Tab-separated table of C-alpha atoms in Angstrom:
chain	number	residue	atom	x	y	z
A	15	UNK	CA	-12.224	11.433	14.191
A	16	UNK	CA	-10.475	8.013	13.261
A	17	UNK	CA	-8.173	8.201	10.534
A	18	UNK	CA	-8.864	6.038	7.491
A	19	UNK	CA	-5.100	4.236	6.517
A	20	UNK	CA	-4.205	3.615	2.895
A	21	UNK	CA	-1.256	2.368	2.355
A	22	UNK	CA	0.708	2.740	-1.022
A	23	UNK	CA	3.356	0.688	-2.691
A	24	UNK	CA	5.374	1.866	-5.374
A	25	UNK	CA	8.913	0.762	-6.752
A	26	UNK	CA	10.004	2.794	-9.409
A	27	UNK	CA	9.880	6.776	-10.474
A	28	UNK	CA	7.034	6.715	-12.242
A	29	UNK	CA	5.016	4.765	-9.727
A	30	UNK	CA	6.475	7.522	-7.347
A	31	UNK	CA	5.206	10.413	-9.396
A	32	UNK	CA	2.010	8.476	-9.670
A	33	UNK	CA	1.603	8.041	-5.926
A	34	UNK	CA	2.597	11.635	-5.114
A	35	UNK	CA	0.029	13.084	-7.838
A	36	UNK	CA	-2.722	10.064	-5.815
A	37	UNK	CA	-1.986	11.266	-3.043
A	38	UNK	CA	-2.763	14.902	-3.069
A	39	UNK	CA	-6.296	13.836	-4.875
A	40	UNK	CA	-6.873	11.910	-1.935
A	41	UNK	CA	-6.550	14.564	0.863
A	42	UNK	CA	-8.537	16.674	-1.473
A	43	UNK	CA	-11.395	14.360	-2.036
A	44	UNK	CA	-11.702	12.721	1.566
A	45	UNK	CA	-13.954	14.119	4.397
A	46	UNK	CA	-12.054	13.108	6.822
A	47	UNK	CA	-8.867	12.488	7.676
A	48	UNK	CA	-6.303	10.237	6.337
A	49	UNK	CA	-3.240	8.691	7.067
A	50	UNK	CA	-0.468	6.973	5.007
A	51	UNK	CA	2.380	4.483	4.916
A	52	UNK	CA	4.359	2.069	2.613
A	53	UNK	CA	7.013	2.715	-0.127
A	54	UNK	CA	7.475	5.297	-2.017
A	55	UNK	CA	10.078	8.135	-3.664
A	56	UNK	CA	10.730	11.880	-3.291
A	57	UNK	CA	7.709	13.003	-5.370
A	58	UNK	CA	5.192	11.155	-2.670
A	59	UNK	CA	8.099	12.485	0.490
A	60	UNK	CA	7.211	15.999	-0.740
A	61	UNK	CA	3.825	15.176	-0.285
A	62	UNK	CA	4.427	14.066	3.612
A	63	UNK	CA	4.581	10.366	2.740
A	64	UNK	CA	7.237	8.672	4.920
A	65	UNK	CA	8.344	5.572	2.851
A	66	UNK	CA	9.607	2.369	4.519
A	67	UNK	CA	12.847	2.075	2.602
A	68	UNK	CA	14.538	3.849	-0.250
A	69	UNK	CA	12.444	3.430	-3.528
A	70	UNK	CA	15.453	2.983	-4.909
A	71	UNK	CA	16.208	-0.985	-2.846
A	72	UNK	CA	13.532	-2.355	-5.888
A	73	UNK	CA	13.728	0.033	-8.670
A	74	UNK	CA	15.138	-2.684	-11.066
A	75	UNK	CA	14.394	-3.794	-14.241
A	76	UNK	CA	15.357	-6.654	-16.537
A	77	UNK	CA	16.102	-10.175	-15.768
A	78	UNK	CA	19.844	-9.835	-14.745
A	79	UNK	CA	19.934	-6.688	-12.933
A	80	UNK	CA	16.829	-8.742	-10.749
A	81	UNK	CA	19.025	-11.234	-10.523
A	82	UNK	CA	21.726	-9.731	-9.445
A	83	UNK	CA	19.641	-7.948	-6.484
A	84	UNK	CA	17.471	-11.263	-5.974
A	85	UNK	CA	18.441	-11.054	-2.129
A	86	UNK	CA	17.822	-7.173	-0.913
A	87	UNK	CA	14.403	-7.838	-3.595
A	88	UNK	CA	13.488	-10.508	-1.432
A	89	UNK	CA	13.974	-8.780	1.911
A	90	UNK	CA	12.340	-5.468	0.691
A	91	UNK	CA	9.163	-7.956	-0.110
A	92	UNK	CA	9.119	-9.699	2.919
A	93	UNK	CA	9.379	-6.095	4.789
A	94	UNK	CA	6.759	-4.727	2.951
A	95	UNK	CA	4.734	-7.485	3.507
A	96	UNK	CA	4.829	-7.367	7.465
A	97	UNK	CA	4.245	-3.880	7.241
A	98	UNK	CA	1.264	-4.035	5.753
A	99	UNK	CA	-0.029	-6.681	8.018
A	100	UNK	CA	1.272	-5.260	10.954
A	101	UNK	CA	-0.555	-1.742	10.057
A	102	UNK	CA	-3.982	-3.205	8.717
A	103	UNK	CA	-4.873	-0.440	6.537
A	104	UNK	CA	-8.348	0.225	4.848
A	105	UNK	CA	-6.957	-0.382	1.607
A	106	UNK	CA	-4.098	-1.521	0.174
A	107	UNK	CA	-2.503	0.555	-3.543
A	108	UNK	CA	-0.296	-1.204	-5.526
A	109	UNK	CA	1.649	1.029	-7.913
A	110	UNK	CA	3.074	-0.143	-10.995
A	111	UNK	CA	6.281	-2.613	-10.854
A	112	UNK	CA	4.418	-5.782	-10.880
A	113	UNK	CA	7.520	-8.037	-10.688
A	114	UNK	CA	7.468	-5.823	-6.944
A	115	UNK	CA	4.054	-4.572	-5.974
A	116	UNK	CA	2.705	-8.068	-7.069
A	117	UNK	CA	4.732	-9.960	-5.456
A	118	UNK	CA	3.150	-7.764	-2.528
A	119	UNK	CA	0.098	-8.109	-3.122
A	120	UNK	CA	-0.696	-11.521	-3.108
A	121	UNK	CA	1.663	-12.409	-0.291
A	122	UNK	CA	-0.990	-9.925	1.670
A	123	UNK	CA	-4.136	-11.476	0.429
A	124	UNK	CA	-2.881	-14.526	2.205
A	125	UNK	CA	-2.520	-12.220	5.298
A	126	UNK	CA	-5.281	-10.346	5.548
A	127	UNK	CA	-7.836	-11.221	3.093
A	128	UNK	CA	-10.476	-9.140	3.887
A	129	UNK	CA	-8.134	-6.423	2.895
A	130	UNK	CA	-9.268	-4.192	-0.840
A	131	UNK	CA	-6.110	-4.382	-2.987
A	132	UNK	CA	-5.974	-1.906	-5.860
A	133	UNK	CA	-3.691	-2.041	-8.470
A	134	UNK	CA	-2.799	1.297	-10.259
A	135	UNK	CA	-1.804	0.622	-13.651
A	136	UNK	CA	-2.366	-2.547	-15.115
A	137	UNK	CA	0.392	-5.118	-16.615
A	138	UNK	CA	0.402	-5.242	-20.323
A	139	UNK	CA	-1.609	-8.238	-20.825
A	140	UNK	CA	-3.232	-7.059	-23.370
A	141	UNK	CA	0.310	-7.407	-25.357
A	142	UNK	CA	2.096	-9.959	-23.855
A	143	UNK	CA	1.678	-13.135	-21.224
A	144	UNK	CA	-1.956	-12.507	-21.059
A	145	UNK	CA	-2.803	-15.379	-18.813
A	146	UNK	CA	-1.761	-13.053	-16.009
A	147	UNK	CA	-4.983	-11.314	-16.432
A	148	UNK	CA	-6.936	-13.988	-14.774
A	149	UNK	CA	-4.139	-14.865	-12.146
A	150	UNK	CA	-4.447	-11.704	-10.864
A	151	UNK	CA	-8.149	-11.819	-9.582
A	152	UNK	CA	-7.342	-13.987	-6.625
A	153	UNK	CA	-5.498	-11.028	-5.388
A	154	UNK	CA	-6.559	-7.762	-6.708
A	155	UNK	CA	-9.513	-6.919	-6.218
A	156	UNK	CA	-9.495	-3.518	-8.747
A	157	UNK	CA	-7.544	-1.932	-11.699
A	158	UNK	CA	-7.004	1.464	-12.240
A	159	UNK	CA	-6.162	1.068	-15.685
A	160	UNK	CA	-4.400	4.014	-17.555
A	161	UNK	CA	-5.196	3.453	-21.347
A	162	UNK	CA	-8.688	3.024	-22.553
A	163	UNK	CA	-8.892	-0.167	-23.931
A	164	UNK	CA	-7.328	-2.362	-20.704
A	165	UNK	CA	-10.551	-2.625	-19.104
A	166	UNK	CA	-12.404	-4.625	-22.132
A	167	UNK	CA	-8.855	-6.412	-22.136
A	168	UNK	CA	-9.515	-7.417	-19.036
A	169	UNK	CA	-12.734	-8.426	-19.063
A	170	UNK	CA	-12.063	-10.794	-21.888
A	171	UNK	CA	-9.172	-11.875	-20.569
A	172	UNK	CA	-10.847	-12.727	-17.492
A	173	UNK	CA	-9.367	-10.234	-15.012
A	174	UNK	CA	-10.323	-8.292	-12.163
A	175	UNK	CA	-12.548	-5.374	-12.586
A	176	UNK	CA	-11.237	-2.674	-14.348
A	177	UNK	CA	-11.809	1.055	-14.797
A	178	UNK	CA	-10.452	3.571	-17.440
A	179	UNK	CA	-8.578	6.524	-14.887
A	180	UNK	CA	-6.942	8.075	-17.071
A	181	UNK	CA	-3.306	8.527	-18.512
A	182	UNK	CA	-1.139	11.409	-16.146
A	183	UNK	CA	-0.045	12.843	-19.738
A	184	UNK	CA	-4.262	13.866	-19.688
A	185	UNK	CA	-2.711	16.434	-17.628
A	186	UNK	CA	0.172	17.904	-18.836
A	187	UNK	CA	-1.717	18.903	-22.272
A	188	UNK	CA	-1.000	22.802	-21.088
A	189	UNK	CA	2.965	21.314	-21.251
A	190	UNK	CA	2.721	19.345	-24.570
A	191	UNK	CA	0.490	22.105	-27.033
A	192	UNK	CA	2.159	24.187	-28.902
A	193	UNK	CA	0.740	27.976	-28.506
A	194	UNK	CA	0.226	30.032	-31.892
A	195	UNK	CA	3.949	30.955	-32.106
A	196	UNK	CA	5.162	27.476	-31.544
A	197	UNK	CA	2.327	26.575	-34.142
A	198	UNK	CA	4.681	28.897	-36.872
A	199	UNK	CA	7.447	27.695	-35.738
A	200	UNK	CA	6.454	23.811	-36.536
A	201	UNK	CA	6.034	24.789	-39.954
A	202	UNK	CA	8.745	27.035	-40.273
A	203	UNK	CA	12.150	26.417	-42.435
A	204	UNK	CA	13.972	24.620	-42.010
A	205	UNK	CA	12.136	21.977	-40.029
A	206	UNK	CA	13.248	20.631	-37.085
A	207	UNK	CA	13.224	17.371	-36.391
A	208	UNK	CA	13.020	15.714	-32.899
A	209	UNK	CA	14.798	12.335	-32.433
A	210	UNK	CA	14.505	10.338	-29.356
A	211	UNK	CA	16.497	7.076	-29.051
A	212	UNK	CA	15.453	5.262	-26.012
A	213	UNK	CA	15.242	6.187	-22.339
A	214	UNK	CA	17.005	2.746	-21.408
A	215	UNK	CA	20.830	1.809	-21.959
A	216	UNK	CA	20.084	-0.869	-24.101
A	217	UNK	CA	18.046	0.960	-26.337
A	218	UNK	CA	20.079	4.053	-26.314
A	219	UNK	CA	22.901	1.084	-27.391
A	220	UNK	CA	20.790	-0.212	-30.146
A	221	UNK	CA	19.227	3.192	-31.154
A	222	UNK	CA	21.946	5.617	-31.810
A	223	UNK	CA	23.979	4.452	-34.437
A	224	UNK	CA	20.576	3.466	-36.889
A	225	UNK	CA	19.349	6.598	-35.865
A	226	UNK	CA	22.542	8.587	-36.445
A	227	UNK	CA	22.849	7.061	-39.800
A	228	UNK	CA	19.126	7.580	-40.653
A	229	UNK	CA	20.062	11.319	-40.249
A	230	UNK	CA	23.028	11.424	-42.620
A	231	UNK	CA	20.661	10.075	-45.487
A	232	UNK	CA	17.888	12.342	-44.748
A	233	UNK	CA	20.558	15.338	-44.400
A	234	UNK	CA	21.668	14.106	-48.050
A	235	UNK	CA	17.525	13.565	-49.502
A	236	UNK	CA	15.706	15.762	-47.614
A	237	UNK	CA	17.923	18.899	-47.793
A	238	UNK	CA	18.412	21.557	-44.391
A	239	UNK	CA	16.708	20.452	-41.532
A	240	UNK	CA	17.296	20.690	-37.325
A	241	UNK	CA	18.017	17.626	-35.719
A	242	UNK	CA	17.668	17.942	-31.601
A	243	UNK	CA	17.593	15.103	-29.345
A	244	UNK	CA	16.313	15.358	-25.882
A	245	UNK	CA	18.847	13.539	-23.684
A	246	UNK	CA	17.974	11.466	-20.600
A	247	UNK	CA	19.918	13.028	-17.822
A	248	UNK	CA	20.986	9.557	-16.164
A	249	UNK	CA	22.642	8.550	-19.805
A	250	UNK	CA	23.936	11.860	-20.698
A	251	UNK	CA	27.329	10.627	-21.437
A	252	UNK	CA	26.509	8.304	-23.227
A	253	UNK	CA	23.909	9.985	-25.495
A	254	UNK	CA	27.088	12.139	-25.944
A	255	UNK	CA	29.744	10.116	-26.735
A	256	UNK	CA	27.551	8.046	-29.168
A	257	UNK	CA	26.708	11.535	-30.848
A	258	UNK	CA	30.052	12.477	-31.878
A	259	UNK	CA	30.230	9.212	-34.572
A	260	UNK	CA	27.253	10.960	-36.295
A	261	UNK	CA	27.811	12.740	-39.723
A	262	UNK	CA	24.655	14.951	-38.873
A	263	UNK	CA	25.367	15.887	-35.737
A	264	UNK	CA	22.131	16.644	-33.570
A	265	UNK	CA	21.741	19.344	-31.011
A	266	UNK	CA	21.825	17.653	-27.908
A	267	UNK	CA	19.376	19.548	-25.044
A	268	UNK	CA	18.643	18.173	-21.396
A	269	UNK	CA	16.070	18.404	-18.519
A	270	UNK	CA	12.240	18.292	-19.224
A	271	UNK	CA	11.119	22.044	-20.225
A	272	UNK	CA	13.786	21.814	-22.940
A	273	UNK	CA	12.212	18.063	-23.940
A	274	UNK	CA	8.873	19.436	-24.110
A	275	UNK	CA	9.970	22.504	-25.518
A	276	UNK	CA	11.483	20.834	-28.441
A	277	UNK	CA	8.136	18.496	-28.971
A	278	UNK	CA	5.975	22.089	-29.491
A	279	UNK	CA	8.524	23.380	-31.985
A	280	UNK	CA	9.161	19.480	-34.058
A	281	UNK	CA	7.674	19.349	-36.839
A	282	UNK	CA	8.103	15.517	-37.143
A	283	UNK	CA	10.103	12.883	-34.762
A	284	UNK	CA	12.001	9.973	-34.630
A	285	UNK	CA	11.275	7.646	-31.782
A	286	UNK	CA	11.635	4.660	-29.939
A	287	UNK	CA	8.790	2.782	-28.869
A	288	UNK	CA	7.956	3.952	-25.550
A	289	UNK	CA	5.836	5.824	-23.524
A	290	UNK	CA	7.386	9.093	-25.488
A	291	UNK	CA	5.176	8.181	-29.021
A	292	UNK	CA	2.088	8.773	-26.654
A	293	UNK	CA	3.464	12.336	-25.216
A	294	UNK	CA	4.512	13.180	-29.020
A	295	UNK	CA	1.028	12.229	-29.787
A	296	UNK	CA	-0.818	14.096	-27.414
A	297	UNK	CA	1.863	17.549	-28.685
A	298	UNK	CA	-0.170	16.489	-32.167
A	299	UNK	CA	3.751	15.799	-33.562
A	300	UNK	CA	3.381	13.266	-36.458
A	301	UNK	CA	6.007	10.436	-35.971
A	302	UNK	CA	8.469	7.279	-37.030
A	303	UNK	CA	9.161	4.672	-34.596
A	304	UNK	CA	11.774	2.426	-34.906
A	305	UNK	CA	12.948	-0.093	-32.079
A	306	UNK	CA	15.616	-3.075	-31.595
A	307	UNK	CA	15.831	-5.575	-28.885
A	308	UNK	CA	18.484	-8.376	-28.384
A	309	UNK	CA	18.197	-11.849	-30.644
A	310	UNK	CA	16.961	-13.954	-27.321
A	311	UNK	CA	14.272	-11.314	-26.597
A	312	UNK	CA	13.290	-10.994	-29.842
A	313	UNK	CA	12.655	-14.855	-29.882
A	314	UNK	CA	10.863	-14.702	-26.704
A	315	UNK	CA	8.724	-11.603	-27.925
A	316	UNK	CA	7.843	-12.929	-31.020
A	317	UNK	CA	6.313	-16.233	-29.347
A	318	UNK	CA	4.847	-13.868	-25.964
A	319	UNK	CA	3.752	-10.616	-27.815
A	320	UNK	CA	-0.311	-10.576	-28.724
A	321	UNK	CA	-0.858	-6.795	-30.212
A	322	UNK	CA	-0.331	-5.839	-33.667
A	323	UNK	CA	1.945	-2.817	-33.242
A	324	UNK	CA	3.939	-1.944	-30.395
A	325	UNK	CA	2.943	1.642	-30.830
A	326	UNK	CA	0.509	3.044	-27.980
A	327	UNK	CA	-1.041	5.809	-29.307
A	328	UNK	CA	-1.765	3.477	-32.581
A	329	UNK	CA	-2.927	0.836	-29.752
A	330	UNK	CA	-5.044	3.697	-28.333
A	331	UNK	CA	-6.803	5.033	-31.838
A	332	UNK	CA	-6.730	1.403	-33.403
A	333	UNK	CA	-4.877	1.869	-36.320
A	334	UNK	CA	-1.731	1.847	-37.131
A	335	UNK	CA	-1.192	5.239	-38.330
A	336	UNK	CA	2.324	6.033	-36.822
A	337	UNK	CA	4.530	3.718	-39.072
A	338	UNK	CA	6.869	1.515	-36.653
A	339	UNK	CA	9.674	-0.411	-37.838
A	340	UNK	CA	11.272	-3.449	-35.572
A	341	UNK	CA	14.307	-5.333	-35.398
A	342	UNK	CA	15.714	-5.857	-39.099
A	343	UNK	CA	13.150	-3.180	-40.303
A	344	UNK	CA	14.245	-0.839	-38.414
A	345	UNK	CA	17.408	0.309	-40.654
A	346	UNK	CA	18.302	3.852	-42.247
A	347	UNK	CA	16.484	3.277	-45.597
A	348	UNK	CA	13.115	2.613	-44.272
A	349	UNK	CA	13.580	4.919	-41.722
A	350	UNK	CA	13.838	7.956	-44.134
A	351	UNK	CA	11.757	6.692	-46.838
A	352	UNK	CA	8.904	7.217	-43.540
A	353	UNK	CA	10.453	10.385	-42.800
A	354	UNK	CA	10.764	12.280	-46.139
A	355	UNK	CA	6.932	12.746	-46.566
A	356	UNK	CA	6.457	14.105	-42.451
A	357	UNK	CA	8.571	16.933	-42.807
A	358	UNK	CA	6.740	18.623	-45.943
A	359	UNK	CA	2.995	19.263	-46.315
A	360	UNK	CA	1.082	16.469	-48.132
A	361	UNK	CA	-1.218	13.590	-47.491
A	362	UNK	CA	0.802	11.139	-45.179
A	363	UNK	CA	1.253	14.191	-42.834
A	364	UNK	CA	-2.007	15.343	-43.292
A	365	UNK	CA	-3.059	11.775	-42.001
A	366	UNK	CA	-1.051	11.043	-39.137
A	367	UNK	CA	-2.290	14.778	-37.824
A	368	UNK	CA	-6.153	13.875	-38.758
A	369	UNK	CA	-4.956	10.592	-36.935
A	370	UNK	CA	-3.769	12.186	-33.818
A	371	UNK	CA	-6.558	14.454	-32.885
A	372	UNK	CA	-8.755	12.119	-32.805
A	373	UNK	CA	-6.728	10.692	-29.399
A	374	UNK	CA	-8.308	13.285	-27.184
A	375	UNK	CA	-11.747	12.040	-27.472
A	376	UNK	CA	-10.618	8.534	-27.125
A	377	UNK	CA	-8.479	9.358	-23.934
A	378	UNK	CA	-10.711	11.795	-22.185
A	379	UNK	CA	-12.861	11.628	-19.010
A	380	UNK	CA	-15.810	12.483	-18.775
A	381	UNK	CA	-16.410	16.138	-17.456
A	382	UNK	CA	-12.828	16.348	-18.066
A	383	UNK	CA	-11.629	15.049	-14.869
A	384	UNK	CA	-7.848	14.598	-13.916
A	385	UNK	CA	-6.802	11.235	-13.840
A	386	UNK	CA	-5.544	11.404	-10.299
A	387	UNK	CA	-9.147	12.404	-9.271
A	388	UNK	CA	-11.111	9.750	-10.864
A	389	UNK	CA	-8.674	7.136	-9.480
A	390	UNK	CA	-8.695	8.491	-6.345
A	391	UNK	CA	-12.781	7.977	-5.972
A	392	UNK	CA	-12.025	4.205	-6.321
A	393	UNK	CA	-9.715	3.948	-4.284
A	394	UNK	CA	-11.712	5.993	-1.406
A	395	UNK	CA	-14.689	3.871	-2.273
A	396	UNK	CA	-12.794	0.705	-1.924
A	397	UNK	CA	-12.058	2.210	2.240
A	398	UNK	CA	-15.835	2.989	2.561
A	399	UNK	CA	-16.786	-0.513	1.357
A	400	UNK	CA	-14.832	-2.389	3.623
């Protein structure tokens, strides 16, 4: 029986994760057999995926450190490329890292442009540069979008076709709820409050010292209360060292079943903007977000940025019921005044908690299927129709 090829490009760890999580959907879904090549990371090696290079050659983010790597960048693009061609798979996936994966992409179209292209998980033009929308439709030929509203983004944006799959954090729900216990313990005294500054260096930089002073006032207003912060391993130091200026010193946990742990016990967080406000969300943990960026991107965002909160899961419900505060807002006094009212029982609580259950409809698939499954039909459908 001939083997159908799909081959999969991702260039970070969360396309990686993504790809691994794909790929097992796919051998579970196909009839026959399949085969697979391209780049990937240890999550999609565990699955028997042999990548062409390290993941690790084009994990890079931010204009300098790209930059600074502009060369091996290049060559990993170029190599990826002639793979491609040279294997002439069924379908090509695209995974994430669009400053990589697109670059990809429509270097292959030229190629071989007969060839389905799928792109799993969209760019954010819904928020920012939105004109990319339509360049993209010379080259991809579907989305696999992982928050509701991108596909009517796209289609009045005038991108490719689009289809709601499904955010991974759809399932990990087991991991996020609290169970009856942890339900006690969320409203138990004193509360404990989880704070989360950034997964990023330069928002860790930014982050701590508001946040750190944020917690000395609401020690002083609020009365007893448990601060822990779930560290990101690869800046433990440095979530560390920044901790020991703080008055109110936190309690300082790592790895993710602590993390997750701590989000069914919070009663109320402190966050950065990130994909964390949508896993606090989906734990049902009312939140303040706060978030700095440098003057030059701030200038850049301001004239760029087309949403009106940064927030997803207010992005998601359409409303901005998680307060945010950015840049200059984003100070101690504000910060607490937010705070005071989530960590007792009353009716800004009571809102944000209405606010947040009403994510799961808005998020689900129907029959409840996995995300990895319904984007895994496409992209099997996209081999049968070529």
């Amino acid at each position: 029986m001939t083997h159908r090829r799909i081959w999969l490009v991702a260039g970070e760890d969360s396309g990686d994760q993504l790809g691994a999580k794909l790929i097992r959907a796919l051998c579970a879904l196909s009839e026959g057999p399949l085969a697979f090549g391209g780049v990937g990371g240890e999550a999609m090696a565990a699955e028997g995926f042999a990548s062409l290079f390290p993941i690790d050659d084009v994990a890079v983010m931010g204009y300098l450190p790209v930059l600074a790597r502009a060369r091996t960048l290049l060559r990993r693009i170029r190599e990826t490329v002639e793979d491609v061609i040279a294997a002439k798979p069924d379908v090509l996936v695209i995974i994430d890292s669009p400053g990589f994966t697109h670059a990809v992409a429509s270097r292959v179209r030229k190629k071989l442009p007969d060839l389905p292209i799928v792109d799993y998980v969209s760019p954010s033009v819904w928020a920012w540069r939105p004109w990319r929308a339509r360049g993209m439709r010379p080259y991809i030929d579907h989305v696999l979008a992982l928050l509701p509203f991108e596909p009517e983004a796209h289609r009045r944006l005038g991108g490719p076709p689009c289809s709601y799959v499904g955010h991974p954090l759809i399932e990990r729900l087991a991991d996020l709820r609290p169970n009856p216990e942890e339900e006690t313990a969320r409203a138990a005294k004193p509360p404990t409050l989880v704070v989360l500054p950034g997964s990023r260096r330069s928002e860790i930089e930014r982050l701590m010292p508001v946040f750190g002073q944020t917690l000395a006032e609401l020690a002083r207003r609020a009365g007893p209360f448990e601060a822990v912060l779930p560290a990101v391993s690869r800046h433990r130091a440095l979530i560390e060292r920044l901790a020991l200026a703080w008055e109110r010193a936190p309690r300082i946990v790592h790895g993710e079943a602590a993390k997750l742990a701590a989000f069914r016990r919070g009663r109320a967080a402190l966050a950065a903007s990130g994909t964390v406000t949508l896993e606090l969300a989906l734990s049902g943990m009312p939140m303040v977000v706060g978030y700095k960026v440098s003057r030059i991107e701030e200038v850049v965002a301001r004239r760029l940025i087309q949403v009106p909160t940064i927030v997803l899961p207010n992005l998601i419900l359409g409303e901005n019921a998680m307060p945010e505060f950015v840049q200059a807002e984003c100070e101690p006094g504000r910060l607490v005044q937010a705070l005071l009212p989530l960590l007792t029982t009353g009716p800004a609580r009571d809102a944000q908690v209405r606010a947040l259950a009403r994510l799961d409809d808005r998020m689900r698939l129907p029959g409840d299927e996995e995300p990895s499954r319904a984007a895994a039909r496409i992209v099997l459908s996209a081999t049968r129709a070529r």
